[in-house]
mmCIF file of C-alpha atoms in Angstrom:
data_model
loop_
_atom_site.group_PDB
_atom_site.id
_atom_site.type_symbol
_atom_site.label_atom_id
_atom_site.label_comp_id
_atom_site.label_asym_id
_atom_site.label_seq_id
_atom_site.Cartn_x
_atom_site.Cartn_y
_atom_site.Cartn_z
ATOM 1 C CA UNK Q 165 84.080 19.797 -74.895
ATOM 2 C CA UNK Q 166 85.930 20.029 -78.062
ATOM 3 C CA UNK Q 167 89.273 21.144 -79.158
ATOM 4 C CA UNK Q 168 90.004 22.835 -82.466
ATOM 5 C CA UNK Q 169 93.360 23.490 -83.749
ATOM 6 C CA UNK Q 170 93.723 25.122 -87.131
ATOM 7 C CA UNK Q 171 96.358 24.943 -89.733
ATOM 8 C CA UNK Q 172 97.827 25.977 -93.239
ATOM 9 C CA UNK Q 173 97.874 29.690 -92.799
ATOM 10 C CA UNK Q 174 101.138 31.234 -94.386
ATOM 11 C CA UNK Q 175 101.853 34.176 -96.857
ATOM 12 C CA UNK Q 176 100.856 34.324 -100.670
ATOM 13 C CA UNK Q 177 100.880 36.494 -103.473
ATOM 14 C CA UNK Q 178 97.734 37.811 -104.697
ATOM 15 C CA UNK Q 179 95.891 34.941 -106.817
ATOM 16 C CA UNK Q 180 97.692 32.042 -105.261
ATOM 17 C CA UNK Q 181 95.696 29.594 -103.093
ATOM 18 C CA UNK Q 182 95.723 28.494 -99.515
ATOM 19 C CA UNK Q 183 94.116 25.123 -97.346
ATOM 20 C CA UNK Q 184 93.202 25.411 -93.965
ATOM 21 C CA UNK Q 185 92.619 22.819 -92.362
ATOM 22 C CA UNK Q 186 90.817 22.236 -88.760
ATOM 23 C CA UNK Q 187 91.734 19.480 -86.636
ATOM 24 C CA UNK Q 188 88.860 18.300 -84.236
ATOM 25 C CA UNK Q 189 88.694 16.003 -81.298
ATOM 26 C CA UNK Q 190 87.156 15.596 -77.579
ATOM 27 C CA UNK Q 191 83.266 14.590 -79.023
ATOM 28 C CA UNK Q 192 81.753 13.055 -81.571
ATOM 29 C CA UNK Q 193 82.490 14.931 -84.773
ATOM 30 C CA UNK Q 194 79.292 14.806 -86.754
ATOM 31 C CA UNK Q 195 77.294 16.074 -83.477
ATOM 32 C CA UNK Q 196 78.936 19.662 -84.761
ATOM 33 C CA UNK Q 197 77.809 22.185 -87.515
ATOM 34 C CA UNK Q 198 81.692 23.760 -88.329
ATOM 35 C CA UNK Q 199 82.304 27.541 -89.821
ATOM 36 C CA UNK Q 200 84.743 29.751 -90.523
ATOM 37 C CA UNK Q 201 85.241 33.323 -89.315
ATOM 38 C CA UNK Q 202 87.920 36.042 -89.783
ATOM 39 C CA UNK Q 203 89.158 38.806 -88.082
ATOM 40 C CA UNK Q 204 91.170 41.860 -90.254
ATOM 41 C CA UNK Q 205 93.740 44.152 -88.519
ATOM 42 C CA UNK Q 206 91.573 46.921 -86.510
ATOM 43 C CA UNK Q 207 88.257 44.802 -87.858
ATOM 44 C CA UNK Q 208 85.880 43.051 -86.073
ATOM 45 C CA UNK Q 209 85.682 39.487 -86.540
ATOM 46 C CA UNK Q 210 83.339 38.608 -89.383
ATOM 47 C CA UNK Q 211 81.666 35.155 -90.843
ATOM 48 C CA UNK Q 212 83.599 33.706 -94.125
ATOM 49 C CA UNK Q 213 82.160 29.845 -94.491
ATOM 50 C CA UNK Q 214 79.941 27.187 -92.486
ATOM 51 C CA UNK Q 215 78.772 23.698 -93.514
ATOM 52 C CA UNK Q 216 75.799 22.046 -91.825
ATOM 53 C CA UNK Q 217 76.625 18.247 -89.752
ATOM 54 C CA UNK Q 218 75.970 16.121 -92.982
ATOM 55 C CA UNK Q 219 78.642 18.326 -95.012
ATOM 56 C CA UNK Q 220 75.775 18.942 -97.442
ATOM 57 C CA UNK Q 221 74.674 22.191 -97.041
ATOM 58 C CA UNK Q 222 77.171 24.941 -97.018
ATOM 59 C CA UNK Q 223 76.935 29.021 -96.900
ATOM 60 C CA UNK Q 224 79.587 31.211 -97.490
ATOM 61 C CA UNK Q 225 80.064 35.498 -97.130
ATOM 62 C CA UNK Q 226 79.324 37.123 -100.378
ATOM 63 C CA UNK Q 227 82.701 38.419 -100.082
ATOM 64 C CA UNK Q 228 84.311 34.848 -100.636
ATOM 65 C CA UNK Q 229 81.678 33.150 -102.715
ATOM 66 C CA UNK Q 230 82.929 31.366 -105.499
ATOM 67 C CA UNK Q 231 86.867 31.531 -104.667
ATOM 68 C CA UNK Q 232 86.608 29.920 -101.162
ATOM 69 C CA UNK Q 233 85.115 26.274 -100.409
ATOM 70 C CA UNK Q 234 84.084 24.639 -96.846
ATOM 71 C CA UNK Q 235 84.139 20.766 -96.368
ATOM 72 C CA UNK Q 236 84.308 18.288 -93.881
ATOM 73 C CA UNK Q 237 85.788 14.670 -93.522
ATOM 74 C CA UNK Q 238 84.146 12.937 -91.173
ATOM 75 C CA UNK Q 239 86.672 10.378 -90.807
ATOM 76 C CA UNK Q 240 89.496 12.474 -90.280
ATOM 77 C CA UNK Q 241 87.392 14.632 -87.942
ATOM 78 C CA UNK Q 242 88.272 17.847 -89.688
ATOM 79 C CA UNK Q 243 86.896 20.668 -91.987
ATOM 80 C CA UNK Q 244 88.805 22.395 -94.647
ATOM 81 C CA UNK Q 245 88.746 26.161 -95.952
ATOM 82 C CA UNK Q 246 90.041 25.878 -99.900
ATOM 83 C CA UNK Q 247 90.810 29.556 -100.509
ATOM 84 C CA UNK Q 248 91.296 30.271 -104.464
ATOM 85 C CA UNK Q 249 92.242 33.527 -106.010
ATOM 86 C CA UNK Q 250 93.321 34.880 -102.944
ATOM 87 C CA UNK Q 251 93.095 39.244 -102.486
ATOM 88 C CA UNK Q 252 95.192 41.338 -100.450
ATOM 89 C CA UNK Q 253 91.867 41.938 -98.393
ATOM 90 C CA UNK Q 254 91.611 38.293 -97.621
ATOM 91 C CA UNK Q 255 94.574 38.970 -95.329
ATOM 92 C CA UNK Q 256 93.371 38.417 -92.008
ATOM 93 C CA UNK Q 257 93.716 35.660 -88.808
ATOM 94 C CA UNK Q 258 91.177 32.874 -89.447
ATOM 95 C CA UNK Q 259 89.474 30.744 -86.903
ATOM 96 C CA UNK Q 260 87.576 27.476 -87.010
ATOM 97 C CA UNK Q 261 84.581 27.172 -84.950
ATOM 98 C CA UNK Q 262 82.228 24.806 -83.682
ATOM 99 C CA UNK Q 263 78.664 24.689 -82.718
ATOM 100 C CA UNK Q 264 76.830 21.382 -81.239
ATOM 101 C CA UNK Q 265 73.664 20.930 -83.409
ATOM 102 C CA UNK Q 266 70.512 18.848 -83.661
ATOM 103 C CA UNK Q 267 69.260 19.448 -87.098
ATOM 104 C CA UNK Q 268 71.465 17.492 -89.843
ATOM 105 C CA UNK Q 269 71.281 20.361 -92.758
ATOM 106 C CA UNK Q 270 71.944 23.397 -90.729
ATOM 107 C CA UNK Q 271 73.905 25.720 -90.992
ATOM 108 C CA UNK Q 272 74.963 28.677 -88.112
ATOM 109 C CA UNK Q 273 76.755 31.831 -89.634
ATOM 110 C CA UNK Q 274 76.352 34.003 -86.353
ATOM 111 C CA UNK Q 275 79.653 34.117 -83.924
ATOM 112 C CA UNK Q 276 77.349 33.817 -80.522
ATOM 113 C CA UNK Q 277 75.805 30.337 -82.177
ATOM 114 C CA UNK Q 278 78.762 28.713 -81.848
ATOM 115 C CA UNK Q 279 80.260 26.957 -78.869
ATOM 116 C CA UNK Q 280 83.681 26.385 -79.424
ATOM 117 C CA UNK Q 281 86.550 28.587 -81.447
ATOM 118 C CA UNK Q 282 89.966 27.388 -82.471
ATOM 119 C CA UNK Q 283 93.348 29.463 -81.535
ATOM 120 C CA UNK Q 284 93.355 30.801 -85.422
ATOM 121 C CA UNK Q 285 96.308 31.472 -88.055
ATOM 122 C CA UNK Q 286 97.346 33.817 -90.092
ATOM 123 C CA UNK Q 287 96.644 34.516 -93.609
ATOM 124 C CA UNK Q 288 98.525 37.570 -95.606
ATOM 125 C CA UNK Q 289 97.824 37.945 -99.014
ATOM 126 C CA UNK Q 290 100.579 40.310 -100.739
ATOM 127 C CA UNK Q 291 99.395 42.463 -104.199
#
């Protein structure tokens, strides 16, 4: 089992930045591929970003590429999502997810590949 707790959400204006954090506990952090997903009002949850167990491989949705950066800190068992140049269409509840993995440099982008989910943190971007 692993517990995931997100933080860092809030209300900002278009063009601002936010950094989301997701603290993991319960099992060895390095065992997990990590990802961020989001769900906007009235829409299905969608992939945002993923990072490999090693931290050396990342993958992003086209809509956030060049603006968002995912990273992980093994010493703190935490994964981050740095969000720059935020747009109103980034408004959503952001979820952290963890997937037990074997390969060191693989990333996972499908929701059904993830085993554990956080409770979500709200990000609201006004124009």
